[in-house]
Coordinates of C-alpha atoms in Angstrom, one line a residue:
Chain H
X1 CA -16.0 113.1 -164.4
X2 CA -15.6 115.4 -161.0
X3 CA -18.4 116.6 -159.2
X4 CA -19.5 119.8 -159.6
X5 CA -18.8 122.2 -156.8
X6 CA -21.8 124.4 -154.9
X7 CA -21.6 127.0 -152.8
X8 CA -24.9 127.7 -150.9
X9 CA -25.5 130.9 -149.2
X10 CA -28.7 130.6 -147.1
X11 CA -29.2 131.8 -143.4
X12 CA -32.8 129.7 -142.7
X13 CA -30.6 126.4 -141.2
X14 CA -33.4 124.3 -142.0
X15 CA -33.6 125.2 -145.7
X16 CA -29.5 124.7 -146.1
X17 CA -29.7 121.6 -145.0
X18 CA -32.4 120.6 -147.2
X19 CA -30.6 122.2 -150.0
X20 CA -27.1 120.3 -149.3
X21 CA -29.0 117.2 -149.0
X22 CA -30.4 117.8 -152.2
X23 CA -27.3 119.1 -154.2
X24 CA -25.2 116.4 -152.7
X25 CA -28.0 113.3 -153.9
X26 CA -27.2 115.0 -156.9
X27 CA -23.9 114.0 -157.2
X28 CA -22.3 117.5 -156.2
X29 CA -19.6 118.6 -153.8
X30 CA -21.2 121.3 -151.1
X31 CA -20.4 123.8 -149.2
X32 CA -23.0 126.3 -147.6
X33 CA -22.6 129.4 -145.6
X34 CA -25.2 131.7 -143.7
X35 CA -24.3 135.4 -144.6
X36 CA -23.1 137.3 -147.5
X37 CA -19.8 138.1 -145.8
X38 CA -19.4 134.6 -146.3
X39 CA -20.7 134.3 -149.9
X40 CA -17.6 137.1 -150.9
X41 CA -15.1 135.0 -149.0
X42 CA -15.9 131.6 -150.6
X43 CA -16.7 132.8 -153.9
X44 CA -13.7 134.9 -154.3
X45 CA -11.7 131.0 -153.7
X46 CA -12.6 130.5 -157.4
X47 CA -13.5 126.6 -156.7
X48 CA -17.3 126.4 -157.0
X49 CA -18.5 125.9 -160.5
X50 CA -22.1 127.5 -158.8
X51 CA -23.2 129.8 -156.8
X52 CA -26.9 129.4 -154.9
X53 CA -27.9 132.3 -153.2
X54 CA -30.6 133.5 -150.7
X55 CA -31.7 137.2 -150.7
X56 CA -32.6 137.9 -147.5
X57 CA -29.6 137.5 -145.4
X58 CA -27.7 139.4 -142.3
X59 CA -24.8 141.2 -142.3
X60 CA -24.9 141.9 -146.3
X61 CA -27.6 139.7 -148.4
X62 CA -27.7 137.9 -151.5
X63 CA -27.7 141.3 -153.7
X64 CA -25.3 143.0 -152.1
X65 CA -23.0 139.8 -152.4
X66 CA -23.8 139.6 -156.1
X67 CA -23.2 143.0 -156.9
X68 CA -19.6 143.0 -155.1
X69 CA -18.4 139.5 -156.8
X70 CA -19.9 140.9 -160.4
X71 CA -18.0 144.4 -159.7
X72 CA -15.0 142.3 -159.3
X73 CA -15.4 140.0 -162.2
X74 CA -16.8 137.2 -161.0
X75 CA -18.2 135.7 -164.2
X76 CA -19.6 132.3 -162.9
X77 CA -23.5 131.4 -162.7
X78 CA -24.8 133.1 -159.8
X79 CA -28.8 131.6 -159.0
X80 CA -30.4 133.2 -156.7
X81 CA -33.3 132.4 -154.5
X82 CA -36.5 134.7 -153.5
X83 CA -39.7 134.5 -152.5
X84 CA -40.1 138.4 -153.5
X85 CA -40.1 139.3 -157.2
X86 CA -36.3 140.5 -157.9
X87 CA -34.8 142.6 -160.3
X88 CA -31.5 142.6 -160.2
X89 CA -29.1 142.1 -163.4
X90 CA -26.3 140.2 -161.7
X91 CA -27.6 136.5 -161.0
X92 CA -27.8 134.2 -164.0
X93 CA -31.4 133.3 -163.1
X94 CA -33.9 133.5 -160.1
X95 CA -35.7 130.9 -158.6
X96 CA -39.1 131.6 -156.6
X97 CA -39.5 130.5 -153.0
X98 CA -40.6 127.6 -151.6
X99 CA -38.1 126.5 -153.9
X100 CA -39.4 123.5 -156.2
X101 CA -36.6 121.0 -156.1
X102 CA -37.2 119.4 -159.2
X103 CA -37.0 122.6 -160.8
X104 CA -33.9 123.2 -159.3
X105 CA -32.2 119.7 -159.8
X106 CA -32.9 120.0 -163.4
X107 CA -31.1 123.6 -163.6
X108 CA -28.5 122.6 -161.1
X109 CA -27.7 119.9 -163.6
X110 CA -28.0 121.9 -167.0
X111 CA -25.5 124.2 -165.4
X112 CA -21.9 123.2 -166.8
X113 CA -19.0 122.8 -164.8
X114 CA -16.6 125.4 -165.2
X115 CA -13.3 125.5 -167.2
X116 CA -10.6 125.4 -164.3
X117 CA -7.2 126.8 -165.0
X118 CA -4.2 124.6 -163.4
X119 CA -1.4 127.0 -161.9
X120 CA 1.5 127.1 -163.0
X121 CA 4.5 126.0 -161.0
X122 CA 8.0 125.3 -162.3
X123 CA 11.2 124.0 -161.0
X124 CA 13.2 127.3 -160.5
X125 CA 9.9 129.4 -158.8
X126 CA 9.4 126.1 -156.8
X127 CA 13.3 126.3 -155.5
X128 CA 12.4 130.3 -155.1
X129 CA 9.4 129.4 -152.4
X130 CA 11.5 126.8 -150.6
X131 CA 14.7 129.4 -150.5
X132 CA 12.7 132.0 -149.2
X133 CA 11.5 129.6 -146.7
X134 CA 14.8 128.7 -145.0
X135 CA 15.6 132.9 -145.0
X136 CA 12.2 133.3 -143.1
X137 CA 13.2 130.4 -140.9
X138 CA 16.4 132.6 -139.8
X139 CA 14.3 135.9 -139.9
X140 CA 11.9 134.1 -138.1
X141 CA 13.9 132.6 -135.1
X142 CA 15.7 136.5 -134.8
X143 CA 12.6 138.1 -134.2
X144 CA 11.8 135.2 -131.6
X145 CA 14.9 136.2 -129.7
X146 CA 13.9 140.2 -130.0
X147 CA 10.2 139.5 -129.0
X148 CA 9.3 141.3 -132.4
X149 CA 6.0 140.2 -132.1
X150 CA 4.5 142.0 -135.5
X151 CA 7.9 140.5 -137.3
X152 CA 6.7 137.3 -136.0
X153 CA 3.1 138.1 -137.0
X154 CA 4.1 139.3 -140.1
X155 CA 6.1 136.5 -141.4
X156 CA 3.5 133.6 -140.8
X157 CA 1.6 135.6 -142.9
X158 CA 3.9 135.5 -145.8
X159 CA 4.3 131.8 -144.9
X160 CA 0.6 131.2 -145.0
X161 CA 0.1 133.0 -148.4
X162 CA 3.0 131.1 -150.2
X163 CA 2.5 127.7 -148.9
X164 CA -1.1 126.7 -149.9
X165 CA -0.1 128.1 -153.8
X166 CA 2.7 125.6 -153.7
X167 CA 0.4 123.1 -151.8
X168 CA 1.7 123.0 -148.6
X169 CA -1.8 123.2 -147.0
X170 CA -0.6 121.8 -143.3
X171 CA 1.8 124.2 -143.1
X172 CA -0.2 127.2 -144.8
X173 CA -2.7 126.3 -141.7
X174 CA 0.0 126.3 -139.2
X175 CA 1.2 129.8 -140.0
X176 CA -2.6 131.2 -139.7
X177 CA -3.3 129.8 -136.5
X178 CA 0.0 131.3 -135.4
X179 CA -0.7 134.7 -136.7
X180 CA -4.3 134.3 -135.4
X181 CA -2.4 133.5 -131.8
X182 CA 0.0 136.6 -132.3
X183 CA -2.8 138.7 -133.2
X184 CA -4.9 138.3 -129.7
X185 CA -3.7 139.2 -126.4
X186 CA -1.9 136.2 -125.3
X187 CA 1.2 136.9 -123.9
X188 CA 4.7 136.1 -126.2
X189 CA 5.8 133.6 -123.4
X190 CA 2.9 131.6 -123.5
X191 CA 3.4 131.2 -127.7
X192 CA 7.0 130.4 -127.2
X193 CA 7.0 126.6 -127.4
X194 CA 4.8 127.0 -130.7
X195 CA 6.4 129.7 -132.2
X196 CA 9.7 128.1 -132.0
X197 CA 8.2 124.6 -133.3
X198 CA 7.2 127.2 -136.2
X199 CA 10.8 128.3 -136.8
X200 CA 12.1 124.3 -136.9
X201 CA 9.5 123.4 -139.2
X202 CA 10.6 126.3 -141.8
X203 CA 13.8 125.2 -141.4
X204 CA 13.0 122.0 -141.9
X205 CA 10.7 122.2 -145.1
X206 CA 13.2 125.1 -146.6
X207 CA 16.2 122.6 -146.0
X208 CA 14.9 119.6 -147.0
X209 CA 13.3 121.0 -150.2
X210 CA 15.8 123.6 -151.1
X211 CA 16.7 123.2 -154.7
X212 CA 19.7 124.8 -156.4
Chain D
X1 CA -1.6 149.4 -179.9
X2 CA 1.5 148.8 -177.5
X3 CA 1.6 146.1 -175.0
X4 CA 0.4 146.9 -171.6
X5 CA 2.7 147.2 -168.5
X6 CA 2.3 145.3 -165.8
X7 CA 3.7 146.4 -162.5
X8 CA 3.9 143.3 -160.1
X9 CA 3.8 144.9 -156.0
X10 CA 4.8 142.3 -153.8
X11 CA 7.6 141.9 -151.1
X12 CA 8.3 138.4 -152.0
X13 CA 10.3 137.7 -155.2
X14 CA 8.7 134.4 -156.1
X15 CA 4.9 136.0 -155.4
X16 CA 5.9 138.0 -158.2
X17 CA 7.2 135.7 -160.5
X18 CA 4.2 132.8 -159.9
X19 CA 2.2 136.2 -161.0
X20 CA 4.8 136.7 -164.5
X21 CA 4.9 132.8 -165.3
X22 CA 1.2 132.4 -165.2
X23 CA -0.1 135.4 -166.5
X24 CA 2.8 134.4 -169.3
X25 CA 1.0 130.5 -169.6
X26 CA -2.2 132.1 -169.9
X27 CA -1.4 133.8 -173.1
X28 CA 0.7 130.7 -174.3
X29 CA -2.9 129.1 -173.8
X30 CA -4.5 131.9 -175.9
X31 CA -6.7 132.0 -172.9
X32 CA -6.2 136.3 -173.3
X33 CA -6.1 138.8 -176.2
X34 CA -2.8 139.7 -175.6
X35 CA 0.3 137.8 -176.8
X36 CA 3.0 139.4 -174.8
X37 CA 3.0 142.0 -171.4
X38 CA 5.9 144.5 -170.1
X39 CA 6.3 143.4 -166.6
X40 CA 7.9 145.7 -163.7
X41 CA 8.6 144.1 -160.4
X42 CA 8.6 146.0 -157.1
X43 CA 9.8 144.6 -153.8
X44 CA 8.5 147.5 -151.2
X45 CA 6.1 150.7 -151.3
X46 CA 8.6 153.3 -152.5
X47 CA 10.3 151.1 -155.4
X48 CA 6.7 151.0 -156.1
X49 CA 5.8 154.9 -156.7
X50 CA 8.8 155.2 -158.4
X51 CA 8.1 152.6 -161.7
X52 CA 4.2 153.9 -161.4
X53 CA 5.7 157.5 -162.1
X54 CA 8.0 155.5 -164.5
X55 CA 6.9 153.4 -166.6
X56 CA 2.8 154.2 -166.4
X57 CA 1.7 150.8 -165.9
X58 CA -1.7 149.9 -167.0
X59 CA -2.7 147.1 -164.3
X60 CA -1.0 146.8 -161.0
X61 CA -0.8 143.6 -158.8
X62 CA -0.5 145.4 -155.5
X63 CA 0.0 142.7 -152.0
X64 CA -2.2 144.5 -149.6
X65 CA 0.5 144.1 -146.9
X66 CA 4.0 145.3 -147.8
X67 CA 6.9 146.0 -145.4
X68 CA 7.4 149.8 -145.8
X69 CA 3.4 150.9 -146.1
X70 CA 0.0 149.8 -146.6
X71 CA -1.1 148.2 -150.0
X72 CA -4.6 150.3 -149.2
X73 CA -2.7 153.6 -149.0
X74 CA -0.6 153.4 -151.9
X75 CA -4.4 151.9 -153.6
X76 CA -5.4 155.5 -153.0
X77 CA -2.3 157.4 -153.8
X78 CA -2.0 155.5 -157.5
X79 CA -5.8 155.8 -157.8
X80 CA -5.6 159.9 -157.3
X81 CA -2.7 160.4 -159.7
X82 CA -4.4 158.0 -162.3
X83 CA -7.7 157.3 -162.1
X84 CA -7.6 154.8 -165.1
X85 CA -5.5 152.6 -164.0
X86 CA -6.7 149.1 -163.4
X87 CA -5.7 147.7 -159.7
X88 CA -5.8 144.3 -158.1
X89 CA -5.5 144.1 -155.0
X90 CA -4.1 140.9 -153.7
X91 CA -4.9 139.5 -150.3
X92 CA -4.4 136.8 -147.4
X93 CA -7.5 137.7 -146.5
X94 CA -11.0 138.0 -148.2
X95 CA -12.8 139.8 -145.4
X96 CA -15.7 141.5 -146.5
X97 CA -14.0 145.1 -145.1
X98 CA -11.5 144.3 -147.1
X99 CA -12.9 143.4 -150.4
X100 CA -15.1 146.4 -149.9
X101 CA -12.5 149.0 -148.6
X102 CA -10.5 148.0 -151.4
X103 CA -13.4 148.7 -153.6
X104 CA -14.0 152.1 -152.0
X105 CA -10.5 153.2 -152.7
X106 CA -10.8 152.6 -156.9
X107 CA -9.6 148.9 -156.5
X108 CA -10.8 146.9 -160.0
X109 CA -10.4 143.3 -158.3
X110 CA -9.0 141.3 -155.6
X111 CA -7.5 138.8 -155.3
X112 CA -7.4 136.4 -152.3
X113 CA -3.8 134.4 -151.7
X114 CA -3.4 131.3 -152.2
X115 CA -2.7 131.8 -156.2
X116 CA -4.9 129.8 -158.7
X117 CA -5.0 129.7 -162.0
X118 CA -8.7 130.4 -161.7
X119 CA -8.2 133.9 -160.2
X120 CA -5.5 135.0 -162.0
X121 CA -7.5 134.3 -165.1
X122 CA -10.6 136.3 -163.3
X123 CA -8.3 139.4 -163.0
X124 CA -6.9 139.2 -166.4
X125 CA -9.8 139.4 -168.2
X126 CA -11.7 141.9 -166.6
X127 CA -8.5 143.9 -167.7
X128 CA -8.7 143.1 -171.0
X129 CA -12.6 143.5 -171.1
X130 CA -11.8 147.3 -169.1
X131 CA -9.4 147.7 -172.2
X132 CA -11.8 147.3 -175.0
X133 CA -13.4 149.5 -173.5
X134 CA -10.8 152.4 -172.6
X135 CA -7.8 151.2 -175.1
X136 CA -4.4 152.1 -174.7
X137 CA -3.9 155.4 -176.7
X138 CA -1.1 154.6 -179.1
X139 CA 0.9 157.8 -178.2
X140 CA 0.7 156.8 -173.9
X141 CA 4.6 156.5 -173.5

C-alpha cells in the first residue's frame, strides 16, 4: 500500500518537527511548511491525501488558507489545530492545543487515502510536447542571438510548465531556475553559457524524442 | 439540457489537448455527470474574445500568461460581460497574489501547471457542482 501523504502547515519549528516525527513513525510521507502562503501553494499540488493545519500563522493563517483552498474546491480533509475554540466551517475537524498525539495518530490513521486520478498521456499529445520542444529550441536560440530577454524568459516558462506534466522533472527544473535567472538583474552576458546549454538541451530532448 | 462548452485558452496546442483528452478520460471513467463536452480551442487573447462572444462557453480554461495579453485581464473582461461563467485560471505559478488576485477578479479555480489528473478532476467538479446549482437554461444558444 503507499503511504499516505501529509502536508503540515505550522510556524512554531519546534512543534513541526514534533509533528513530522510523529506522522512519519506513522508510516506517512511529510512535508511541512511555516505560513499559509505556503499551505495554498502545496495544497493546490493535489498530492497530499491530508492537510494539518495551525491557526495562528504569519503572512495569512490557517483560516484564511482554508477558506481560499475550500473557495477553490479543494475537497480533501483539512484538520486543523488550535488552542482557541474555532468556528470555522471549512476544516473536516479541529484538534485542541497541546495537541494529544494519540488522539491525533488515531485520526491521522482513520483518515483514508485519497482516490488519485492518473493523467492521461497518449502517443500523438506525447509527440505534440516533444515537437513543440524542438520549435522552442529554434525560437529559443533566435531570441539568444536578439538579446530578447522576456522571449527568453518567456519560453522557459512554457518549457517548465509542459515538461513536469510529461515527466520531464530535470528539465522542468532547469527552465525555472533559468527564468528565475532572467527574471533578476543579472546581466544577459553573464547567462549566456547557460542559456545556450538551455537551447542544446531542447534540441536535444525535442530531436531525440520527436515522434511522427 | 445541452452539453456545456468548454473554451480551452492556452498558447500551446498540446496544453490544450492534455486539457480535451483528460477531461474526455474523466467522463469515460464516469468520474463526472456529464457524458460528452463542446470543446473550443484558442491559441492567443483575441482568438479568445472572439469564441467567448461566439460560442458562450460555460467554463473557460484560461493560461494566466498568453502571448498577446494577460490571462488576469481578459479574467476581468469575460467576468464583466458574463458574470456566470465559470473560470479556471491555470498557472506556472501558485503564489498566494496570484491565487488571490485571480480570485478577486471572479476566477472559480486555479489551477497550478504541471497537469494532474487530480486537479483537473478538482476543477471539473466544482463546475458540475456550480451547475446543479445554476443549470444551463435549455434555450442558452
Amino acid at each position: 500500500m503507499t503511504a499516505k501523504q501529509i502536508l503540515i502547515a505550522e510556524d512554531d519549528s519546534f512543534l513541526r518537527t514534533l509533528l513530522l516525527t510523529q506522522c512519519q513513525s506513522l508510516g506517512m510521507k511529510t512535508h511541512a511548511v511555516a505560513n499559509g502562503e505556503h499551505l495554498v501553494s502545496e495544497a493546490l499540488s493535489y498530492q497530499y491525501d491530508i492537510i494539518l493545519t495551525d491557526i495562528q500563522m504569519p503572512v495569512c493563517d490557517g483560516i484564511a488558507a482554508t477558506r481560499i483552498l475550500r473557495r477553490l474546491g479543494y475537497d480533501r480533509p483539512i484538520i486543523a489545530m488550535s488552542a482557541d475554540e474555532v468556528h470555522e466551517t471549512g476544516f473536516d475537524q479541529i484538534l485542541a492545543k497541546p495537541i494529544d498525539m494519540r488522539q491525533l495518530a488515531q485520526l491521522l490513521q482513520q483518515t483514508p487515502a485519497q482516490d488519485s486520478v492518473a493523467l492521461q498521456l497518449d502517443d500523438e499529445l506525447i509527440a505534440l510536447f516533444y515537437t513543440n520542444l524542438q520549435q522552442l529550441s529554434s525560437e529559443f536560440a533566435r531570441a539568444l542571438q536578439l538579446a530578447q530577454r522576456d522571449t527568453l524568459r518567456q519560453i522557459c516558462h512554457k518549457v517548465k510548465g509542459g515538461a513536469a506534466s510529461f515527466g520531464e522533472a530535470d528539465l522542468a527544473k532547469l527552465a525555472d531556475k533559468l527564468q528565475h535567472e532572467l527574471l533578476s538583474d543579472t546581466p544577459l552576458d553573464e547567462l549566456q553559457q547557460s542559456c545556450q546549454y538551455f537551447a542544446q538541451l531542447l534540441q536535444q530532448f525535442g530531436g531525440s524524442n520527436a515522434r511522427t | 439540457m445541452r452539453e456545456p462548452k468548454i473554451l480551452l485558452v492556452d498558447d500551446v496546442d498540446y496544453s490544450r489537448q492534455l486539457l480535451r483528452n483528460n477531461i474526455m478520460a474523466l467522463t469515460h471513467s464516469r468520474l463526472l455527470q456529464h457524458n460528452t463536452f463542446n470543446f473550443f480551442n484558442a491559441g492567443t487573447a483575441s482568438a479568445a474574445v472572439s469564441l467567448f462572444n461566439q460560442q458562450r462557453p460555460d467554463l473557460v480554461f484560461l493560461d494566466i500568461e498568453l502571448p498577446d495579453s494577460s490571462g488576469l485581464e481578459l479574467l476581468s473582461r469575460f467576468k464583466q460581460e458574463r458574470p456566470d461563467c465559470f473560470i479556471s485560471m491555470i498557472s506556472g505559478q501558485s503564489t498566494l497574489q496570484n491565487v488571490q488576485q485571480s480570485i478577486a477578479k471572479g476566477a472559480a479555480t486555479f489551477i497550478v501547471k504541471p497537469f494532474s489528473g487530480d486537479k483537473i478532476l478538482a476543477a471539473m467538479r466544482l463546475f458540475e457542482k456550480r451547475l446543479t446549482v445554476r443549470p444551463i437554461a435549455l434555450d442558452t444558444p
